[in-house]
mmCIF file of C-alpha atoms and ligand atoms in Angstrom:
data_model
loop_
_atom_site.group_PDB
_atom_site.id
_atom_site.type_symbol
_atom_site.label_atom_id
_atom_site.label_comp_id
_atom_site.label_asym_id
_atom_site.label_seq_id
_atom_site.Cartn_x
_atom_site.Cartn_y
_atom_site.Cartn_z
ATOM 1 C CA MET A 13 -5.359 54.592 18.212
ATOM 2 C CA ILE A 14 -5.378 51.395 21.060
ATOM 3 C CA VAL A 15 -3.142 51.353 23.655
ATOM 4 C CA VAL A 16 -2.102 48.055 25.072
ATOM 5 C CA LYS A 17 -0.225 47.326 28.197
ATOM 6 C CA VAL A 18 0.794 43.828 29.061
ATOM 7 C CA GLY A 19 1.756 42.972 32.559
ATOM 8 C CA GLY A 20 5.331 41.157 33.807
ATOM 9 C CA SER A 21 3.300 38.455 35.927
ATOM 10 C CA ALA A 22 4.082 34.480 35.610
ATOM 11 C CA GLY A 23 2.084 32.995 33.039
ATOM 12 C CA ILE A 24 1.267 35.850 30.454
ATOM 13 C CA ASP A 25 1.961 34.744 26.913
ATOM 14 C CA TYR A 26 4.165 37.384 25.007
ATOM 15 C CA ASP A 27 3.981 35.163 21.489
ATOM 16 C CA ALA A 28 0.286 35.182 21.527
ATOM 17 C CA VAL A 29 0.296 38.748 22.681
ATOM 18 C CA CYS A 30 2.707 39.738 19.814
ATOM 19 C CA ALA A 31 0.802 37.365 17.149
ATOM 20 C CA ASP A 32 -2.293 38.879 17.912
ATOM 21 C CA LEU A 33 -0.615 42.466 17.973
ATOM 22 C CA ALA A 34 0.878 42.092 14.687
ATOM 23 C CA ALA A 35 -2.172 40.597 12.797
ATOM 24 C CA ARG A 36 -4.249 43.544 13.549
ATOM 25 C CA TRP A 37 -1.382 45.938 12.796
ATOM 26 C CA LYS A 38 -1.352 44.550 9.736
ATOM 27 C CA ALA A 39 -4.686 44.891 9.100
ATOM 28 C CA GLY A 40 -4.013 48.879 9.480
ATOM 29 C CA GLU A 41 -5.201 49.549 12.990
ATOM 30 C CA LYS A 42 -3.128 52.124 15.132
ATOM 31 C CA LEU A 43 -1.524 50.319 18.284
ATOM 32 C CA ILE A 44 1.507 50.788 20.789
ATOM 33 C CA LEU A 45 2.414 48.210 23.357
ATOM 34 C CA VAL A 46 3.370 49.214 26.702
ATOM 35 C CA HIS A 47 4.993 46.340 28.972
ATOM 36 C CA GLY A 48 6.001 45.677 32.314
ATOM 37 C CA GLY A 49 8.580 43.065 33.864
ATOM 38 C CA SER A 50 8.151 42.920 37.288
ATOM 39 C CA GLY A 51 8.246 39.100 37.852
ATOM 40 C CA GLU A 52 11.450 38.690 35.654
ATOM 41 C CA THR A 53 13.060 41.742 37.400
ATOM 42 C CA ASN A 54 12.377 39.724 40.759
ATOM 43 C CA ARG A 55 14.392 36.633 39.259
ATOM 44 C CA VAL A 56 17.315 38.660 38.266
ATOM 45 C CA ALA A 57 17.524 40.809 41.253
ATOM 46 C CA GLU A 58 17.685 37.281 43.252
ATOM 47 C CA ALA A 59 20.341 35.620 41.279
ATOM 48 C CA LEU A 60 22.450 39.431 41.276
ATOM 49 C CA GLY A 61 22.133 38.784 45.261
ATOM 50 C CA HIS A 62 20.081 42.372 45.390
ATOM 51 C CA PRO A 63 16.443 40.794 46.342
ATOM 52 C CA PRO A 64 14.004 42.911 45.888
ATOM 53 C CA ARG A 65 12.028 45.023 48.599
ATOM 54 C CA PHE A 66 8.542 45.539 48.635
ATOM 55 C CA VAL A 67 6.718 48.540 50.503
ATOM 56 C CA THR A 68 3.076 49.103 51.496
ATOM 57 C CA SER A 69 2.110 52.461 52.128
ATOM 58 C CA PRO A 70 -0.144 53.803 54.955
ATOM 59 C CA SER A 71 -2.686 53.968 52.342
ATOM 60 C CA GLY A 72 -2.214 50.637 51.412
ATOM 61 C CA TYR A 73 -0.282 50.386 47.963
ATOM 62 C CA THR A 74 2.429 48.431 47.451
ATOM 63 C CA SER A 75 5.128 49.180 45.330
ATOM 64 C CA ARG A 76 8.780 48.369 44.854
ATOM 65 C CA PHE A 77 11.758 50.306 46.545
ATOM 66 C CA THR A 78 14.056 51.103 44.199
ATOM 67 C CA ASP A 79 17.549 52.358 45.245
ATOM 68 C CA ARG A 80 20.085 52.760 42.766
ATOM 69 C CA GLN A 81 21.088 49.544 42.222
ATOM 70 C CA THR A 82 17.544 48.209 41.682
ATOM 71 C CA LEU A 83 16.734 50.758 39.274
ATOM 72 C CA GLU A 84 19.619 49.335 37.171
ATOM 73 C CA ILE A 85 18.666 45.805 37.619
ATOM 74 C CA PHE A 86 15.261 47.030 36.627
ATOM 75 C CA GLU A 87 16.868 48.476 33.319
ATOM 76 C CA MET A 88 18.596 45.565 32.513
ATOM 77 C CA VAL A 89 15.273 43.660 32.679
ATOM 78 C CA TYR A 90 12.592 45.967 31.635
ATOM 79 C CA CYS A 91 14.362 47.929 28.623
ATOM 80 C CA GLY A 92 16.613 44.578 28.215
ATOM 81 C CA LYS A 93 15.377 41.619 28.063
ATOM 82 C CA ILE A 94 11.657 42.153 28.267
ATOM 83 C CA ASN A 95 11.680 44.963 25.565
ATOM 84 C CA LYS A 96 14.094 43.330 23.290
ATOM 85 C CA GLY A 97 12.499 40.066 23.692
ATOM 86 C CA ILE A 98 9.015 41.564 22.524
ATOM 87 C CA VAL A 99 10.709 43.509 19.613
ATOM 88 C CA GLU A 100 12.176 40.613 18.443
ATOM 89 C CA ARG A 101 9.024 38.902 18.666
ATOM 90 C CA LEU A 102 7.395 41.466 16.547
ATOM 91 C CA GLN A 103 10.311 41.611 14.139
ATOM 92 C CA ARG A 104 10.239 37.959 13.388
ATOM 93 C CA LEU A 105 6.221 38.423 12.541
ATOM 94 C CA ASP A 106 7.265 41.265 10.533
ATOM 95 C CA VAL A 107 6.040 43.988 12.342
ATOM 96 C CA ASN A 108 8.646 47.093 12.363
ATOM 97 C CA ALA A 109 9.077 47.692 15.985
ATOM 98 C CA VAL A 110 11.088 50.111 17.473
ATOM 99 C CA GLY A 111 11.485 49.534 21.919
ATOM 100 C CA LEU A 112 11.911 52.422 23.821
ATOM 101 C CA SER A 113 11.474 53.348 27.738
ATOM 102 C CA GLY A 114 10.342 56.515 29.272
ATOM 103 C CA LEU A 115 13.636 57.929 29.395
ATOM 104 C CA ASP A 116 14.203 57.999 25.240
ATOM 105 C CA GLY A 117 13.057 61.155 24.335
ATOM 106 C CA ARG A 118 11.406 61.731 27.569
ATOM 107 C CA ILE A 119 8.311 60.310 26.626
ATOM 108 C CA PHE A 120 7.182 59.805 30.218
ATOM 109 C CA GLU A 121 8.136 62.240 32.642
ATOM 110 C CA GLY A 122 7.115 62.784 35.868
ATOM 111 C CA ARG A 123 8.350 64.051 39.506
ATOM 112 C CA HIS A 124 10.962 62.201 41.409
ATOM 113 C CA LYS A 125 9.978 61.203 44.764
ATOM 114 C CA ASP A 126 12.903 60.218 46.858
ATOM 115 C CA SER A 127 11.583 59.076 50.187
ATOM 116 C CA VAL A 128 8.547 56.770 50.673
ATOM 117 C CA ARG A 129 5.939 56.387 53.547
ATOM 118 C CA ALA A 130 6.567 52.763 54.466
ATOM 119 C CA VAL A 131 4.383 50.877 57.168
ATOM 120 C CA GLU A 132 6.759 47.866 58.478
ATOM 121 C CA ASN A 133 5.509 45.913 61.509
ATOM 122 C CA GLY A 134 2.903 48.328 61.996
ATOM 123 C CA LYS A 135 4.882 51.669 61.984
ATOM 124 C CA THR A 136 5.403 53.725 59.754
ATOM 125 C CA ARG A 137 8.932 54.709 58.810
ATOM 126 C CA VAL A 138 10.157 57.312 55.786
ATOM 127 C CA LEU A 139 12.787 55.268 53.736
ATOM 128 C CA ARG A 140 15.187 57.563 51.581
ATOM 129 C CA GLY A 141 17.049 56.829 48.525
ATOM 130 C CA ASP A 142 13.932 55.769 46.473
ATOM 131 C CA HIS A 143 13.778 56.296 42.937
ATOM 132 C CA THR A 144 10.447 56.184 42.074
ATOM 133 C CA GLY A 145 7.611 58.509 40.382
ATOM 134 C CA THR A 146 4.190 59.223 38.939
ATOM 135 C CA VAL A 147 3.918 59.757 35.131
ATOM 136 C CA GLU A 148 2.590 63.233 34.910
ATOM 137 C CA LYS A 149 3.304 64.130 31.590
ATOM 138 C CA VAL A 150 3.620 62.262 28.475
ATOM 139 C CA ASN A 151 5.682 63.870 25.402
ATOM 140 C CA THR A 152 4.136 62.323 22.325
ATOM 141 C CA GLY A 153 6.690 63.892 19.948
ATOM 142 C CA LEU A 154 8.640 60.817 19.059
ATOM 143 C CA ILE A 155 5.647 58.566 19.320
ATOM 144 C CA GLU A 156 3.726 60.469 16.885
ATOM 145 C CA LEU A 157 7.017 60.191 14.446
ATOM 146 C CA LEU A 158 7.349 56.778 14.941
ATOM 147 C CA LEU A 159 3.481 55.970 14.055
ATOM 148 C CA THR A 160 3.793 58.195 11.088
ATOM 149 C CA ALA A 161 6.859 56.375 9.310
ATOM 150 C CA GLY A 162 5.180 53.170 9.907
ATOM 151 C CA TYR A 163 7.003 51.766 13.283
ATOM 152 C CA LEU A 164 5.108 50.263 16.142
ATOM 153 C CA PRO A 165 6.408 51.819 19.441
ATOM 154 C CA VAL A 166 7.215 49.428 22.453
ATOM 155 C CA LEU A 167 7.516 51.204 25.718
ATOM 156 C CA THR A 168 8.408 50.568 29.070
ATOM 157 C CA PRO A 169 9.385 51.842 32.216
ATOM 158 C CA PRO A 170 11.498 53.941 33.360
ATOM 159 C CA ALA A 171 10.520 57.461 33.189
ATOM 160 C CA SER A 172 12.674 60.176 33.219
ATOM 161 C CA SER A 173 11.988 63.027 36.417
ATOM 162 C CA TYR A 174 12.164 66.668 35.252
ATOM 163 C CA GLU A 175 15.562 66.570 36.127
ATOM 164 C CA GLY A 176 16.370 63.910 33.744
ATOM 165 C CA VAL A 177 16.930 61.206 36.229
ATOM 166 C CA ALA A 178 15.766 57.652 35.528
ATOM 167 C CA ILE A 179 12.233 56.832 37.786
ATOM 168 C CA ASN A 180 10.301 53.689 38.367
ATOM 169 C CA VAL A 181 6.979 54.577 37.774
ATOM 170 C CA ASP A 182 3.678 52.094 37.521
ATOM 171 C CA GLY A 183 3.103 50.942 33.836
ATOM 172 C CA ASP A 184 -0.436 50.597 34.510
ATOM 173 C CA ARG A 185 -0.637 54.279 34.846
ATOM 174 C CA ALA A 186 2.066 55.072 32.683
ATOM 175 C CA ALA A 187 -0.174 53.220 30.036
ATOM 176 C CA ALA A 188 -3.298 55.192 30.998
ATOM 177 C CA ALA A 189 -1.511 58.575 31.047
ATOM 178 C CA LEU A 190 -0.274 57.583 27.077
ATOM 179 C CA ALA A 191 -4.004 56.795 26.420
ATOM 180 C CA VAL A 192 -5.071 59.808 27.441
ATOM 181 C CA ALA A 193 -2.059 62.164 25.685
ATOM 182 C CA LEU A 194 -2.856 60.291 22.446
ATOM 183 C CA LYS A 195 -6.624 60.192 23.018
ATOM 184 C CA ALA A 196 -6.485 56.696 22.358
ATOM 185 C CA GLU A 197 -10.299 54.958 21.755
ATOM 186 C CA ALA A 198 -9.747 51.816 24.361
ATOM 187 C CA LEU A 199 -6.887 50.911 26.978
ATOM 188 C CA LEU A 200 -6.343 47.039 27.235
ATOM 189 C CA LEU A 201 -4.696 46.114 30.777
ATOM 190 C CA LEU A 202 -3.932 42.642 30.165
ATOM 191 C CA SER A 203 -2.412 40.242 32.840
ATOM 192 C CA ASN A 204 -2.527 36.751 33.885
ATOM 193 C CA VAL A 205 -6.251 36.854 35.597
ATOM 194 C CA PRO A 206 -9.283 37.212 33.450
ATOM 195 C CA GLY A 207 -9.893 40.769 34.705
ATOM 196 C CA LEU A 208 -11.096 42.106 38.027
ATOM 197 C CA LEU A 209 -12.442 39.353 40.550
ATOM 198 C CA ARG A 210 -14.746 40.314 42.760
ATOM 199 C CA ALA A 211 -13.248 37.629 45.159
ATOM 200 C CA TYR A 212 -9.827 36.953 44.176
ATOM 201 C CA PRO A 213 -8.381 34.287 43.090
ATOM 202 C CA ASP A 214 -11.618 33.008 42.154
ATOM 203 C CA GLU A 215 -11.995 33.434 38.380
ATOM 204 C CA ALA A 216 -15.531 32.793 38.451
ATOM 205 C CA SER A 217 -16.143 36.006 40.265
ATOM 206 C CA LEU A 218 -14.947 37.758 37.422
ATOM 207 C CA ILE A 219 -16.545 41.535 37.436
ATOM 208 C CA ARG A 220 -17.690 41.921 34.010
ATOM 209 C CA HIS A 221 -18.620 46.144 33.811
ATOM 210 C CA ILE A 222 -17.509 49.037 35.854
ATOM 211 C CA PRO A 223 -19.405 52.291 35.254
ATOM 212 C CA ALA A 224 -16.900 54.820 34.064
ATOM 213 C CA ASP A 225 -18.306 57.592 36.811
ATOM 214 C CA ASP A 226 -17.544 54.879 39.461
ATOM 215 C CA VAL A 227 -14.225 53.033 38.899
ATOM 216 C CA GLU A 228 -12.953 53.990 41.958
ATOM 217 C CA ALA A 229 -15.737 52.231 44.368
ATOM 218 C CA TYR A 230 -14.322 49.135 42.771
ATOM 219 C CA LEU A 231 -10.933 49.513 44.435
ATOM 220 C CA GLU A 232 -12.153 47.492 47.533
ATOM 221 C CA PHE A 233 -11.927 44.654 45.555
ATOM 222 C CA ALA A 234 -8.638 44.878 44.537
ATOM 223 C CA GLN A 235 -5.224 43.339 46.762
ATOM 224 C CA ASP A 236 -1.950 44.947 46.388
ATOM 225 C CA ARG A 237 -1.007 45.663 42.794
ATOM 226 C CA MET A 238 -4.115 45.418 40.992
ATOM 227 C CA LYS A 239 -5.055 48.541 43.062
ATOM 228 C CA LYS A 240 -2.578 50.625 40.167
ATOM 229 C CA LYS A 241 -4.595 49.084 37.750
ATOM 230 C CA VAL A 242 -7.832 50.136 38.929
ATOM 231 C CA LEU A 243 -6.546 53.723 39.706
ATOM 232 C CA GLY A 244 -5.060 53.617 36.058
ATOM 233 C CA ALA A 245 -8.352 52.569 34.882
ATOM 234 C CA ALA A 246 -10.193 55.746 36.783
ATOM 235 C CA GLU A 247 -7.472 58.460 35.485
ATOM 236 C CA ALA A 248 -7.668 56.890 31.805
ATOM 237 C CA VAL A 249 -11.664 57.416 31.745
ATOM 238 C CA ALA A 250 -11.567 60.461 33.656
ATOM 239 C CA GLY A 251 -9.145 61.663 30.854
ATOM 240 C CA GLY A 252 -11.404 61.213 27.778
ATOM 241 C CA VAL A 253 -10.502 57.468 27.236
ATOM 242 C CA ARG A 254 -14.118 55.873 26.257
ATOM 243 C CA ARG A 255 -13.317 52.667 27.069
ATOM 244 C CA VAL A 256 -10.495 50.404 29.593
ATOM 245 C CA ILE A 257 -10.849 46.992 29.749
ATOM 246 C CA PHE A 258 -8.588 44.720 32.114
ATOM 247 C CA GLY A 259 -7.766 41.464 30.019
ATOM 248 C CA ASP A 260 -6.330 37.803 30.212
ATOM 249 C CA ALA A 261 -3.034 37.652 28.649
ATOM 250 C CA ARG A 262 -2.515 34.047 29.413
ATOM 251 C CA ALA A 263 -3.014 32.312 25.890
ATOM 252 C CA GLY A 264 -5.588 32.944 22.817
ATOM 253 C CA GLN A 265 -6.070 36.236 21.403
ATOM 254 C CA PRO A 266 -5.680 38.297 24.687
ATOM 255 C CA ILE A 267 -6.060 41.830 22.277
ATOM 256 C CA THR A 268 -8.573 40.696 20.148
ATOM 257 C CA ALA A 269 -10.721 38.853 23.178
ATOM 258 C CA ALA A 270 -10.775 42.019 25.313
ATOM 259 C CA LEU A 271 -11.673 44.412 22.501
ATOM 260 C CA ASP A 272 -14.778 41.548 21.604
ATOM 261 C CA GLY A 273 -15.694 42.308 25.580
ATOM 262 C CA ALA A 274 -14.079 39.331 27.362
ATOM 263 C CA GLY A 275 -12.376 40.413 30.671
ATOM 264 C CA THR A 276 -13.562 43.591 33.316
ATOM 265 C CA VAL A 277 -14.801 46.323 30.688
ATOM 266 C CA VAL A 278 -15.093 50.019 32.225
ATOM 267 C CA SER A 279 -17.149 52.065 30.134
HETATM 268 P P1 ADP B 330 1.009 42.278 35.850
HETATM 269 O O1 ADP B 330 2.416 42.531 36.516
HETATM 270 O O2 ADP B 330 0.809 41.433 35.028
HETATM 271 O O3 ADP B 330 0.650 43.882 35.193
HETATM 272 P P2 ADP B 330 0.325 42.385 38.543
HETATM 273 O O4 ADP B 330 1.233 41.889 39.261
HETATM 274 O O5 ADP B 330 0.591 44.368 38.504
HETATM 275 O O6 ADP B 330 0.136 41.936 37.046
HETATM 276 O O7 ADP B 330 -1.422 42.801 38.975
HETATM 277 C C1 ADP B 330 -2.166 41.499 38.633
HETATM 278 C C2 ADP B 330 -2.077 40.746 39.733
HETATM 279 O O8 ADP B 330 -3.135 41.084 40.834
HETATM 280 C C3 ADP B 330 -2.470 39.319 39.622
HETATM 281 O O9 ADP B 330 -1.943 38.408 39.365
HETATM 282 C C4 ADP B 330 -3.133 39.075 41.302
HETATM 283 O O10 ADP B 330 -2.725 38.221 41.596
HETATM 284 C C5 ADP B 330 -3.657 40.514 41.684
HETATM 285 N N1 ADP B 330 -4.874 40.616 42.078
HETATM 286 C C6 ADP B 330 -5.351 40.916 43.501
HETATM 287 N N2 ADP B 330 -6.791 41.621 43.807
HETATM 288 C C7 ADP B 330 -7.013 41.213 42.603
HETATM 289 C C8 ADP B 330 -8.476 41.063 42.090
HETATM 290 N N3 ADP B 330 -9.663 41.536 42.829
HETATM 291 N N4 ADP B 330 -8.630 40.330 40.593
HETATM 292 C C9 ADP B 330 -7.787 39.926 40.181
HETATM 293 N N5 ADP B 330 -6.350 40.163 40.626
HETATM 294 C C10 ADP B 330 -5.842 40.260 41.287
#
């Protein structure tokens, strides 16, 4: 089993990802796709007059402040436009894909965090009314049902809280939890960069290999959202996934290239 997470940043070539995925699926490989949608969510939120608000925690992690209206816009884009766009591409390629959010069948479950500590103008404030959380539990029953019946699952945040409330969760860490739960042999985190760069944005500074027992030491090279990918990779290898690869989804055959060792390999 290979879990492929494709991001939602500008420049990602979903056609290339889907074509590669379809070819491998038809050759008999078992794969699951997890996707993001942050770039498009920002655009739609602006257009709807509810612009995105990003907050930085005291430890330096950036996240989207998700009030109820933001959550609804998030669902429109992630579960609607992006998820169905990917399912449509795969169906055109004759792959029987099924798109689901983490709410469906409670595939992704975690604790609802209603408040977030945010550093603004040098001061730490507590913001309430946040609909966020982290995936703590993956319920694989529905996924296994689908895979056994020959369907390719295409998964996206949000997740479900233990009380059944929709929560915005990080897609990279959700994919990592999924890879652990399914005992996947590899987790691919594909984005619009060649991999983890030592001196972002210099693409020539690509880090080729990260030892599995030392992933957190590489957090220092990752800024803002890239930190979540490094954290996800650390969680996946700690949970028994043998290989995590940060790969490039902008062109070519992104999945095949990553599995062939392009990008940053954590092993
Ligand atoms: P996605 O939505 O595609 O998953 P994110 O926006 O969450 O992607 O994270 C990838 C982004 O992280 C890159 O587009 C890049 O701007 C940023 N980034 C920060 N630090 C690094 C780094 N050291 N190496 C590569 N990318 C980095």
